[in-house]
Each structure stands twice: as C-alpha cells, then as structure tokens.
Amino acid sequence: FIFLTARADGPARQEGLRMGVDAYLTKPFDMDRLLIRVSRLLERVEYFKGNTISKNKRASPLKVFLCHAKEDSKKVSEIYSWLKEKGIDPWMDDEDILPGQKWEIEIKKAIHECHVVAVFLSESSVDKRGYVQKEIKMSLDISEEEPEGAIYIIPIRLEKCFVPDRLSDTQWLNIYENEKSRDTFLEALSL
C-alpha cells in the first residue's frame, strides 16, 4: 500500500507506517518519484519472496548504494568488488557513473533505486561538509518510507570515528576490526 496524502506532519506519517503502508508520499508528489518507489517496492517484494534462479543465486541481485567520502574511495572500492563477487549489485560513483553523465542526477537515481544504503564512516566523512552529507540526508528521508523494522541504512565504520547523531540510533558495524565483520554485513543485507 502506498499513501498519497496531503497530510505531511510527522504523527500522520508515523500512523500510516504503523498501519503497515509500504510508502508514504505527500502531495504534491513527483510522478517519477512515485514510479521509482513502486518499482523499488516490487523489486524488494520479489527479492524477499526468495524468487531464485538456483539455490544460491537470486533472480535479481540486491542493489546496495555505497555512500562514502572521496577520501575513502579506495577502501570502499575494495568492498564494492567483494560485494560483486558475492552476487550483490553495489553502486558506487567511481565505478558506475560514466563520463558525460550528470553525477548529481545519477546519485539521486541510484539512492532511490537501491534496496539498501551502506553509509561508510571515517574521520574524513563525519567531519566533512558537502555531498556525502546530502547523500546521507536523502537516504534518511527515504528510510522513513520503509516498513518498520526493515533494514535500509547500514552505518559502517571504516576506522575508529564517532557516529553522527542522525545515525546513532541505528546499529553500526566496525568493518575494520576483523574479517568476520564482512560476514555480518552480508547477514544484514540478507534481512
């Protein structure tokens, strides 16, 4: 169920989500955003129904947006490659934006089309102003439309750093501690 409503206040949104709606969009709404939202919801339903091609491979791979600061590109690129090996469809600006494409449009589109956003945190990203903060804000806004209990944003610390207040109520992962943390990441993606 998708609510298209003029009631934009927080309590109305929370009540709608408690009732079990899959998305809560306020009027006036953007038709492209509605269509993307419907598409994402249908993909998510298919993915979680376990629509499989073989025992270990899903019909459509899970789409994961990798949000990070430019300074962390090398570390995140390694995780991008590792996720690809695991059959997941990661999205990262350095890897997926082609020359000539408008990067801001492509990033917004990727965030709206993904199933999960992995927010990579480091001293560079948490103290930095700029587009990485905008990506986090966009992701948090979309997460409000997700069903209660759904994993949509996964904060991942690449190094010892503080977790910003707006992400601090979500369990984060310290991926720098050991190899087992990558398995924990995969486990979170499978929920």
Coordinates of N, CA, C and O in Angstrom, one line a residue:
F1 N 0.8 -1.2 0.0 CA 0.0 0.0 0.0 C 0.9 1.2 0.0 O 1.9 1.3 0.7
I2 N 0.5 2.2 -0.8 CA 1.2 3.5 -0.8 C 0.2 4.6 -0.5 O -0.9 4.7 -1.2
F3 N 0.5 5.4 0.5 CA -0.4 6.5 0.8 C 0.1 7.7 0.0 O 1.3 8.1 0.1
L4 N -0.8 8.3 -0.8 CA -0.6 9.6 -1.4 C -1.5 10.6 -0.7 O -2.7 10.5 -0.8
T5 N -0.9 11.5 0.1 CA -1.7 12.3 1.0 C -1.2 13.7 1.1 O 0.0 13.9 0.9
A6 N -2.1 14.6 1.6 CA -1.7 16.0 1.8 C -1.2 16.1 3.3 O -0.6 17.1 3.6
R7 N -1.4 15.1 4.1 CA -1.0 15.2 5.5 C 0.5 14.8 5.6 O 0.9 13.7 5.6
A8 N 1.3 15.9 5.8 CA 2.7 15.8 5.8 C 3.3 15.8 7.2 O 4.5 15.6 7.3
D9 N 2.5 16.0 8.2 CA 3.1 16.1 9.5 C 3.6 14.7 10.0 O 3.1 13.6 9.6
G10 N 4.5 14.8 11.0 CA 5.2 13.5 11.5 C 4.2 12.5 12.1 O 4.3 11.3 11.8
P11 N 3.3 13.0 12.9 CA 2.3 12.0 13.5 C 1.5 11.2 12.5 O 1.3 10.0 12.6
A12 N 1.1 11.9 11.4 CA 0.3 11.3 10.4 C 1.1 10.2 9.6 O 0.7 9.1 9.4
R13 N 2.4 10.6 9.4 CA 3.3 9.7 8.7 C 3.5 8.4 9.6 O 3.5 7.3 9.1
Q14 N 3.8 8.7 10.9 CA 4.0 7.5 11.8 C 2.8 6.6 11.9 O 2.9 5.4 11.9
E15 N 1.6 7.2 11.9 CA 0.4 6.4 12.0 C 0.2 5.6 10.7 O -0.1 4.4 10.8
G16 N 0.5 6.2 9.6 CA 0.4 5.4 8.3 C 1.4 4.3 8.3 O 1.1 3.1 7.9
L17 N 2.6 4.5 8.8 CA 3.6 3.4 8.8 C 3.2 2.3 9.8 O 3.5 1.2 9.6
R18 N 2.7 2.8 10.9 CA 2.2 1.8 11.9 C 1.1 0.9 11.3 O 0.9 -0.3 11.7
M19 N 0.3 1.5 10.4 CA -0.8 0.7 9.8 C -0.3 -0.3 8.8 O -1.0 -1.1 8.3
G20 N 1.0 -0.1 8.4 CA 1.6 -1.1 7.5 C 1.7 -0.7 6.1 O 2.0 -1.5 5.2
V21 N 1.6 0.6 5.8 CA 1.8 1.1 4.4 C 3.3 0.9 4.0 O 4.2 0.9 4.9
D22 N 3.5 0.6 2.8 CA 4.8 0.4 2.3 C 5.5 1.7 1.9 O 6.7 1.8 1.9
A23 N 4.8 2.8 1.6 CA 5.3 4.1 1.3 C 4.3 5.1 1.6 O 3.1 4.9 1.6
Y24 N 4.8 6.3 2.0 CA 4.0 7.4 2.4 C 4.5 8.6 1.7 O 5.6 9.2 2.0
L25 N 3.8 9.0 0.6 CA 4.2 10.2 -0.2 C 3.2 11.3 0.0 O 2.0 11.1 0.0
T26 N 3.8 12.5 0.1 CA 2.9 13.7 0.3 C 2.7 14.4 -0.9 O 3.5 14.5 -1.8
K27 N 1.5 15.0 -1.0 CA 1.1 15.9 -2.2 C 1.7 17.3 -2.0 O 1.8 17.7 -0.9
P28 N 2.1 17.9 -3.1 CA 2.1 17.4 -4.4 C 3.3 16.5 -4.6 O 4.3 16.6 -4.0
F29 N 3.0 15.4 -5.3 CA 4.1 14.4 -5.5 C 4.6 14.4 -6.9 O 4.0 14.8 -7.8
D30 N 5.8 13.9 -7.0 CA 6.5 13.9 -8.3 C 6.2 12.5 -8.9 O 6.5 11.5 -8.3
M31 N 5.7 12.4 -10.1 CA 5.3 11.2 -10.7 C 6.5 10.2 -10.9 O 6.4 9.0 -10.7
D32 N 7.6 10.8 -11.3 CA 8.8 10.0 -11.4 C 9.2 9.3 -10.1 O 9.6 8.1 -10.1
R33 N 9.1 10.1 -9.0 CA 9.5 9.5 -7.7 C 8.5 8.4 -7.3 O 8.9 7.4 -6.8
L34 N 7.2 8.6 -7.6 CA 6.2 7.6 -7.4 C 6.5 6.3 -8.1 O 6.5 5.2 -7.6
L35 N 6.8 6.5 -9.4 CA 7.1 5.3 -10.2 C 8.3 4.5 -9.8 O 8.4 3.3 -9.7
I36 N 9.4 5.3 -9.4 CA 10.6 4.7 -8.9 C 10.3 3.9 -7.6 O 10.7 2.8 -7.3
R37 N 9.4 4.6 -6.7 CA 9.1 4.0 -5.4 C 8.3 2.7 -5.6 O 8.6 1.7 -5.0
V38 N 7.3 2.7 -6.6 CA 6.6 1.5 -6.9 C 7.5 0.4 -7.4 O 7.5 -0.8 -6.9
S39 N 8.4 0.7 -8.3 CA 9.4 -0.2 -8.8 C 10.2 -0.8 -7.7 O 10.4 -2.0 -7.7
R40 N 10.7 0.0 -6.8 CA 11.6 -0.4 -5.7 C 10.8 -1.4 -4.8 O 11.3 -2.4 -4.4
L41 N 9.6 -1.0 -4.5 CA 8.8 -1.9 -3.7 C 8.5 -3.3 -4.3 O 8.6 -4.3 -3.6
L42 N 8.2 -3.3 -5.6 CA 8.0 -4.5 -6.3 C 9.3 -5.4 -6.3 O 9.3 -6.6 -6.1
E43 N 10.4 -4.7 -6.6 CA 11.7 -5.4 -6.6 C 12.0 -6.0 -5.2 O 12.4 -7.2 -5.1
R44 N 11.7 -5.2 -4.2 CA 12.0 -5.7 -2.8 C 11.1 -6.9 -2.5 O 11.6 -7.9 -1.9
V45 N 9.8 -6.8 -2.9 CA 8.9 -8.0 -2.6 C 9.5 -9.2 -3.3 O 9.5 -10.3 -2.7
E46 N 9.8 -9.1 -4.6 CA 10.3 -10.2 -5.3 C 11.6 -10.8 -4.7 O 11.8 -12.0 -4.5
Y47 N 12.5 -9.9 -4.3 CA 13.7 -10.3 -3.7 C 13.5 -11.1 -2.4 O 14.0 -12.1 -2.2
F48 N 12.6 -10.5 -1.5 CA 12.4 -11.2 -0.3 C 11.5 -12.4 -0.3 O 11.4 -13.1 0.6
K49 N 10.8 -12.5 -1.4 CA 10.0 -13.7 -1.6 C 10.9 -14.9 -1.8 O 10.4 -16.1 -1.8
G50 N 12.1 -14.6 -2.2 CA 13.1 -15.7 -2.4 C 13.0 -16.2 -3.8 O 13.2 -17.4 -4.1
N51 N 12.6 -15.4 -4.7 CA 12.5 -15.7 -6.1 C 13.9 -16.1 -6.6 O 14.7 -15.2 -6.9
T52 N 14.2 -17.4 -6.7 CA 15.6 -17.8 -7.0 C 15.7 -18.4 -8.4 O 14.8 -19.0 -8.9
I53 N 16.9 -18.3 -8.9 CA 17.2 -19.0 -10.2 C 17.8 -20.3 -9.9 O 17.5 -21.3 -10.4
S54 N 18.7 -20.3 -8.9 CA 19.4 -21.5 -8.4 C 19.4 -21.4 -6.9 O 18.9 -20.5 -6.3
K55 N 20.0 -22.4 -6.3 CA 20.0 -22.5 -4.8 C 20.6 -21.2 -4.2 O 20.1 -20.7 -3.2
N56 N 21.7 -20.7 -4.7 CA 22.4 -19.6 -4.1 C 22.3 -18.3 -4.8 O 23.0 -17.3 -4.4
K57 N 21.6 -18.2 -5.9 CA 21.6 -17.0 -6.7 C 20.1 -16.5 -6.9 O 19.3 -17.3 -7.3
R58 N 19.9 -15.3 -6.6 CA 18.6 -14.7 -6.7 C 18.3 -14.2 -8.2 O 19.3 -14.0 -8.9
A59 N 17.0 -14.1 -8.5 CA 16.7 -13.7 -9.9 C 17.2 -12.3 -10.1 O 17.7 -12.0 -11.2
S60 N 17.0 -11.4 -9.2 CA 17.5 -10.0 -9.3 C 18.4 -9.7 -8.1 O 17.9 -9.9 -7.0
P61 N 19.6 -9.3 -8.3 CA 20.5 -9.1 -7.2 C 20.1 -7.9 -6.3 O 19.4 -7.0 -6.8
L62 N 20.4 -8.0 -5.1 CA 20.1 -6.9 -4.1 C 21.0 -5.7 -4.6 O 22.2 -5.8 -4.8
K63 N 20.3 -4.5 -4.6 CA 21.0 -3.3 -5.0 C 21.4 -2.5 -3.8 O 20.6 -2.2 -2.9
V64 N 22.7 -2.2 -3.6 CA 23.3 -1.6 -2.4 C 24.0 -0.3 -2.9 O 25.0 -0.4 -3.6
F65 N 23.6 0.8 -2.4 CA 24.2 2.1 -2.6 C 25.4 2.3 -1.6 O 25.1 2.1 -0.4
L66 N 26.6 2.6 -2.1 CA 27.7 2.7 -1.2 C 28.0 4.2 -1.0 O 28.6 4.9 -1.9
C67 N 27.6 4.8 0.1 CA 27.7 6.2 0.4 C 29.0 6.4 1.2 O 29.3 5.8 2.2
H68 N 29.9 7.3 0.6 CA 31.2 7.5 1.2 C 31.8 8.8 0.8 O 31.4 9.4 -0.1
A69 N 32.8 9.2 1.6 CA 33.6 10.4 1.2 C 34.6 10.0 0.2 O 35.1 8.9 0.2
K70 N 35.0 11.0 -0.6 CA 36.0 10.7 -1.7 C 37.3 10.2 -1.1 O 37.9 9.3 -1.7
E71 N 37.7 10.7 0.1 CA 38.9 10.2 0.7 C 38.9 8.7 1.0 O 39.9 8.1 1.2
D72 N 37.7 8.1 1.1 CA 37.6 6.7 1.4 C 37.3 5.8 0.2 O 37.1 4.6 0.3
S73 N 37.5 6.4 -1.0 CA 37.1 5.7 -2.2 C 37.9 4.4 -2.4 O 37.3 3.4 -2.8
K74 N 39.2 4.4 -2.1 CA 40.0 3.1 -2.2 C 39.4 2.0 -1.4 O 39.2 0.9 -1.9
K75 N 39.2 2.3 -0.1 CA 38.7 1.2 0.8 C 37.3 0.7 0.4 O 37.0 -0.4 0.4
V76 N 36.4 1.7 0.0 CA 35.1 1.4 -0.4 C 35.1 0.6 -1.7 O 34.3 -0.3 -2.0
S77 N 36.0 0.9 -2.6 CA 36.1 0.2 -3.9 C 36.5 -1.3 -3.7 O 36.0 -2.1 -4.4
E78 N 37.3 -1.6 -2.7 CA 37.6 -3.0 -2.3 C 36.3 -3.7 -1.9 O 36.0 -4.8 -2.3
I79 N 35.5 -3.0 -1.1 CA 34.2 -3.6 -0.6 C 33.2 -3.7 -1.8 O 32.5 -4.7 -1.9
Y80 N 33.3 -2.8 -2.7 CA 32.4 -2.8 -4.0 C 32.8 -4.1 -4.7 O 31.9 -4.9 -5.1
S81 N 34.0 -4.4 -4.9 CA 34.5 -5.6 -5.7 C 34.1 -6.9 -4.9 O 33.6 -7.9 -5.5
W82 N 34.2 -6.9 -3.6 CA 33.9 -8.0 -2.8 C 32.4 -8.3 -2.8 O 32.0 -9.4 -3.0
L83 N 31.5 -7.2 -2.8 CA 30.1 -7.4 -2.9 C 29.7 -8.0 -4.3 O 28.8 -8.9 -4.3
K84 N 30.3 -7.5 -5.3 CA 30.1 -8.1 -6.7 C 30.4 -9.6 -6.7 O 29.6 -10.3 -7.3
E85 N 31.5 -10.0 -6.1 CA 31.9 -11.4 -6.0 C 30.8 -12.2 -5.3 O 30.6 -13.4 -5.6
K86 N 30.1 -11.6 -4.3 CA 29.1 -12.3 -3.6 C 27.7 -12.2 -4.2 O 26.7 -12.7 -3.7
G87 N 27.6 -11.7 -5.5 CA 26.4 -11.7 -6.2 C 25.4 -10.5 -5.9 O 24.3 -10.6 -6.2
I88 N 26.0 -9.5 -5.2 CA 25.2 -8.3 -4.9 C 25.5 -7.3 -5.9 O 26.6 -7.2 -6.5
D89 N 24.6 -6.4 -6.2 CA 24.7 -5.3 -7.1 C 25.0 -4.0 -6.4 O 24.1 -3.2 -6.1
P90 N 26.3 -3.7 -6.1 CA 26.6 -2.5 -5.4 C 26.7 -1.3 -6.4 O 26.8 -1.5 -7.6
W91 N 26.5 -0.1 -5.9 CA 26.5 1.1 -6.7 C 27.5 2.1 -6.0 O 27.3 2.4 -4.9
M92 N 28.5 2.6 -6.8 CA 29.4 3.5 -6.3 C 29.8 4.5 -7.4 O 30.0 4.1 -8.6
D93 N 29.8 5.8 -7.1 CA 30.0 6.8 -8.1 C 31.3 6.5 -9.0 O 31.2 6.6 -10.2
D94 N 32.4 6.2 -8.3 CA 33.6 6.0 -9.1 C 33.5 4.8 -10.1 O 34.2 4.8 -11.1
E95 N 32.7 3.9 -9.8 CA 32.5 2.7 -10.6 C 31.4 2.8 -11.6 O 31.4 2.2 -12.7
D96 N 30.3 3.5 -11.3 CA 29.1 3.4 -12.0 C 28.6 4.7 -12.8 O 27.7 4.6 -13.5
I97 N 29.3 5.8 -12.6 CA 28.9 7.0 -13.3 C 29.9 7.1 -14.5 O 31.1 7.0 -14.4
L98 N 29.3 7.2 -15.7 CA 30.0 7.2 -16.9 C 30.4 8.6 -17.3 O 29.8 9.6 -16.9
P99 N 31.6 8.8 -18.0 CA 31.9 10.2 -18.4 C 30.8 10.8 -19.2 O 30.2 10.2 -20.1
G100 N 30.5 12.0 -18.9 CA 29.5 12.8 -19.5 C 28.1 12.8 -18.8 O 27.2 13.6 -19.1
Q101 N 27.9 11.8 -17.9 CA 26.7 11.8 -17.1 C 26.7 12.8 -16.1 O 27.8 13.2 -15.6
K102 N 25.6 13.3 -15.7 CA 25.4 14.3 -14.6 C 25.5 13.5 -13.3 O 24.5 12.8 -13.0
W103 N 26.6 13.7 -12.5 CA 26.8 12.9 -11.4 C 25.7 13.1 -10.3 O 25.3 12.1 -9.7
E104 N 25.2 14.3 -10.1 CA 24.2 14.5 -9.1 C 22.9 13.8 -9.4 O 22.3 13.1 -8.6
I105 N 22.5 13.8 -10.7 CA 21.3 13.1 -11.1 C 21.4 11.6 -10.9 O 20.5 10.9 -10.5
E106 N 22.6 11.1 -11.3 CA 22.9 9.6 -11.2 C 22.9 9.2 -9.8 O 22.4 8.1 -9.5
I107 N 23.4 10.0 -8.9 CA 23.5 9.6 -7.5 C 22.1 9.6 -6.9 O 21.7 8.6 -6.2
K108 N 21.3 10.6 -7.2 CA 19.9 10.6 -6.7 C 19.1 9.4 -7.2 O 18.4 8.8 -6.4
K109 N 19.3 9.1 -8.5 CA 18.6 8.0 -9.1 C 19.0 6.7 -8.4 O 18.2 5.8 -8.0
A110 N 20.3 6.5 -8.2 CA 20.8 5.3 -7.6 C 20.3 5.1 -6.1 O 19.9 4.0 -5.7
I111 N 20.2 6.2 -5.4 CA 19.7 6.1 -4.0 C 18.2 5.7 -4.0 O 17.8 4.9 -3.2
H112 N 17.5 6.3 -4.9 CA 16.0 5.9 -5.0 C 15.8 4.5 -5.5 O 14.8 3.9 -5.1
E113 N 16.7 4.0 -6.3 CA 16.5 2.6 -6.8 C 17.1 1.5 -6.0 O 16.8 0.3 -6.2
C114 N 17.9 1.8 -5.0 CA 18.6 0.8 -4.2 C 17.6 0.2 -3.2 O 16.6 0.7 -2.9
H115 N 18.0 -1.0 -2.7 CA 17.3 -1.7 -1.7 C 17.9 -1.3 -0.3 O 17.2 -1.3 0.7
V116 N 19.2 -1.1 -0.3 CA 19.9 -0.8 1.0 C 21.0 0.3 0.7 O 21.6 0.3 -0.4
V117 N 21.2 1.1 1.7 CA 22.3 2.1 1.6 C 23.3 1.8 2.7 O 22.9 1.7 3.9
A118 N 24.5 1.6 2.3 CA 25.6 1.4 3.2 C 26.3 2.7 3.4 O 26.9 3.2 2.4
V119 N 26.3 3.3 4.6 CA 27.0 4.6 4.8 C 28.3 4.3 5.5 O 28.4 3.9 6.6
F120 N 29.4 4.6 4.7 CA 30.7 4.3 5.2 C 31.2 5.6 6.0 O 31.3 6.7 5.4
L121 N 31.6 5.3 7.2 CA 32.0 6.4 8.1 C 33.5 6.4 8.4 O 34.0 5.3 8.6
S122 N 34.1 7.5 8.4 CA 35.5 7.6 8.7 C 35.7 9.0 9.3 O 34.8 9.9 9.3
E123 N 36.9 9.3 9.8 CA 37.2 10.7 10.3 C 36.9 11.7 9.1 O 36.4 12.8 9.4
S124 N 37.2 11.3 7.9 CA 37.0 12.2 6.8 C 35.5 12.5 6.5 O 35.1 13.6 6.3
S125 N 34.7 11.4 6.5 CA 33.3 11.6 6.1 C 32.5 12.2 7.2 O 31.6 13.0 6.9
V126 N 32.8 12.0 8.5 CA 31.9 12.5 9.5 C 32.2 14.0 9.8 O 31.3 14.8 10.2
D127 N 33.4 14.5 9.5 CA 33.7 15.9 9.7 C 33.6 16.7 8.4 O 33.8 17.9 8.5
K128 N 33.3 16.1 7.3 CA 33.3 16.7 6.0 C 31.9 17.4 5.7 O 30.9 16.8 6.0
R129 N 32.0 18.5 5.2 CA 30.8 19.2 4.6 C 30.7 18.8 3.1 O 31.7 18.5 2.5
G130 N 29.5 18.7 2.6 CA 29.4 18.5 1.2 C 28.4 17.4 0.8 O 27.5 17.1 1.5
Y131 N 28.7 16.8 -0.4 CA 27.7 15.9 -1.0 C 27.5 14.7 -0.2 O 26.4 14.1 -0.2
V132 N 28.5 14.2 0.5 CA 28.3 12.9 1.3 C 27.2 13.2 2.3 O 26.4 12.3 2.6
Q133 N 27.2 14.3 2.9 CA 26.1 14.7 3.9 C 24.7 14.7 3.3 O 23.7 14.3 3.8
K134 N 24.7 15.2 2.0 CA 23.4 15.3 1.3 C 23.0 13.8 1.0 O 21.8 13.6 1.0
E135 N 23.9 13.0 0.6 CA 23.5 11.6 0.3 C 22.9 10.9 1.6 O 21.9 10.2 1.5
I136 N 23.5 11.2 2.7 CA 23.0 10.6 4.0 C 21.6 11.1 4.3 O 20.7 10.4 4.6
K137 N 21.4 12.4 4.1 CA 20.1 13.0 4.3 C 19.0 12.4 3.4 O 18.0 12.1 3.8
M138 N 19.4 12.3 2.1 CA 18.4 11.7 1.1 C 18.1 10.3 1.6 O 16.9 9.9 1.5
S139 N 19.1 9.5 2.0 CA 18.9 8.1 2.4 C 18.0 8.1 3.7 O 17.1 7.2 3.8
L140 N 18.2 9.0 4.6 CA 17.4 9.0 5.8 C 15.9 9.4 5.5 O 15.0 8.8 6.1
D141 N 15.7 10.3 4.6 CA 14.4 10.7 4.1 C 13.7 9.5 3.5 O 12.5 9.2 3.9
I142 N 14.3 8.7 2.7 CA 13.7 7.6 2.1 C 13.5 6.5 3.1 O 12.5 5.8 3.1
S143 N 14.4 6.3 4.1 CA 14.2 5.3 5.1 C 12.9 5.5 5.9 O 12.4 4.5 6.4
E144 N 12.4 6.7 6.0 CA 11.2 6.9 6.7 C 10.0 6.3 6.0 O 8.9 6.1 6.6
E145 N 10.1 6.0 4.7 CA 9.1 5.3 4.0 C 9.1 3.8 4.0 O 8.3 3.1 3.5
E146 N 10.2 3.3 4.6 CA 10.4 1.8 4.7 C 9.5 1.3 5.8 O 9.2 1.9 6.8
P147 N 9.1 0.0 5.6 CA 8.3 -0.6 6.7 C 9.1 -0.7 8.0 O 10.4 -0.8 8.0
E148 N 8.5 -0.6 9.1 CA 9.1 -0.6 10.4 C 9.9 -1.9 10.6 O 9.4 -3.0 10.2
G149 N 11.1 -1.8 11.0 CA 12.0 -3.0 11.2 C 12.8 -3.4 9.9 O 13.7 -4.2 10.0
A150 N 12.5 -2.8 8.8 CA 13.3 -3.1 7.6 C 14.7 -2.5 7.7 O 14.8 -1.4 8.2
I151 N 15.6 -3.2 7.2 CA 17.0 -2.7 7.2 C 17.2 -1.9 5.9 O 17.1 -2.5 4.8
Y152 N 17.4 -0.6 6.0 CA 17.6 0.2 4.8 C 18.9 0.9 4.8 O 19.6 1.0 3.8
I153 N 19.3 1.5 6.0 CA 20.5 2.1 6.1 C 21.4 1.3 7.1 O 21.0 1.0 8.2
I154 N 22.6 1.0 6.6 CA 23.6 0.3 7.5 C 24.8 1.2 7.6 O 25.6 1.4 6.7
P155 N 25.0 1.8 8.8 CA 26.2 2.6 9.0 C 27.4 1.7 9.2 O 27.3 0.7 10.0
I156 N 28.5 1.9 8.5 CA 29.7 1.1 8.6 C 30.9 2.0 8.9 O 31.2 2.8 8.1
R157 N 31.6 1.7 10.0 CA 32.8 2.5 10.3 C 34.0 1.8 9.7 O 34.2 0.6 9.9
L158 N 34.7 2.6 8.9 CA 35.9 2.1 8.2 C 37.1 2.2 9.1 O 38.1 1.6 8.9
E159 N 37.0 3.0 10.2 CA 38.0 3.2 11.2 C 37.4 3.8 12.4 O 36.2 4.1 12.4
K160 N 38.1 3.9 13.5 CA 37.6 4.4 14.7 C 37.2 5.9 14.5 O 38.0 6.7 14.1
C161 N 35.9 6.2 14.6 CA 35.4 7.6 14.5 C 34.1 7.6 15.2 O 33.5 6.6 15.5
F162 N 33.6 8.8 15.4 CA 32.3 8.9 16.1 C 31.2 8.7 15.0 O 31.4 9.0 13.8
V163 N 30.0 8.3 15.4 CA 28.9 8.1 14.5 C 28.0 9.3 14.7 O 27.6 9.7 15.8
P164 N 27.6 10.0 13.6 CA 26.8 11.2 13.7 C 25.5 10.9 14.4 O 24.9 9.8 14.3
D165 N 25.0 11.9 15.1 CA 23.7 11.8 15.8 C 22.6 11.2 15.0 O 21.8 10.3 15.5
R166 N 22.4 11.6 13.8 CA 21.3 11.1 13.0 C 21.4 9.7 12.6 O 20.4 9.1 12.1
L167 N 22.6 9.1 12.8 CA 22.7 7.6 12.5 C 22.9 6.8 13.8 O 23.0 5.6 13.8
S168 N 23.1 7.5 14.9 CA 23.5 6.9 16.2 C 22.4 5.9 16.8 O 22.8 5.1 17.6
D169 N 21.2 6.0 16.3 CA 20.2 5.1 16.9 C 20.1 3.8 16.0 O 19.3 2.9 16.3
T170 N 20.9 3.7 15.0 CA 21.0 2.5 14.2 C 22.2 1.8 14.5 O 23.3 2.4 14.6
Q171 N 22.1 0.5 14.7 CA 23.3 -0.3 15.0 C 24.3 -0.2 13.8 O 24.0 -0.4 12.7
W172 N 25.5 0.1 14.1 CA 26.6 0.2 13.1 C 27.5 -1.0 13.2 O 27.5 -1.7 14.1
L173 N 28.3 -1.1 12.1 CA 29.3 -2.2 12.0 C 30.7 -1.6 11.9 O 30.9 -0.6 11.2
N174 N 31.6 -2.2 12.7 CA 33.0 -1.8 12.6 C 33.7 -2.7 11.6 O 34.2 -3.8 12.0
I175 N 33.8 -2.4 10.4 CA 34.3 -3.3 9.4 C 35.8 -3.4 9.4 O 36.4 -4.3 8.9
Y176 N 36.4 -2.5 10.1 CA 37.9 -2.5 10.2 C 38.4 -3.5 11.2 O 39.6 -3.8 11.3
E177 N 37.6 -4.0 12.1 CA 38.0 -4.9 13.2 C 38.5 -6.2 12.8 O 39.6 -6.7 13.3
N178 N 37.7 -6.9 12.0 CA 38.1 -8.3 11.6 C 37.4 -8.7 10.3 O 36.4 -8.1 9.9
E179 N 37.8 -9.9 9.8 CA 37.1 -10.4 8.6 C 35.7 -10.8 8.8 O 34.9 -10.8 7.9
K180 N 35.4 -11.2 10.1 CA 34.0 -11.6 10.4 C 33.0 -10.5 10.2 O 31.9 -10.7 9.9
S181 N 33.5 -9.3 10.3 CA 32.6 -8.1 10.1 C 32.0 -8.1 8.7 O 30.9 -7.7 8.5
R182 N 32.7 -8.6 7.7 CA 32.1 -8.7 6.4 C 31.0 -9.7 6.3 O 30.0 -9.4 5.7
D183 N 31.1 -10.8 7.0 CA 30.0 -11.8 7.1 C 28.8 -11.1 7.8 O 27.7 -11.4 7.4
T184 N 29.1 -10.3 8.8 CA 28.0 -9.7 9.5 C 27.3 -8.7 8.5 O 26.0 -8.6 8.6
F185 N 28.0 -8.0 7.7 CA 27.5 -7.1 6.7 C 26.6 -7.9 5.7 O 25.4 -7.5 5.5
L186 N 27.1 -9.0 5.3 CA 26.2 -9.9 4.4 C 25.0 -10.4 5.0 O 23.9 -10.4 4.4
E187 N 25.1 -10.7 6.3 CA 23.9 -11.1 7.1 C 22.9 -10.0 7.1 O 21.7 -10.2 7.0
A188 N 23.3 -8.8 7.4 CA 22.4 -7.6 7.5 C 21.7 -7.4 6.1 O 20.5 -7.1 6.0
L189 N 22.5 -7.6 5.0 CA 21.9 -7.4 3.7 C 20.9 -8.5 3.3 O 20.0 -8.2 2.5
S190 N 21.0 -9.6 4.0 CA 20.0 -10.7 3.6 C 18.7 -10.6 4.4 O 17.7 -11.3 4.1
L191 N 18.6 -9.6 5.3 CA 17.3 -9.4 6.1 C 16.4 -8.5 5.4 O 16.7 -7.7 4.6

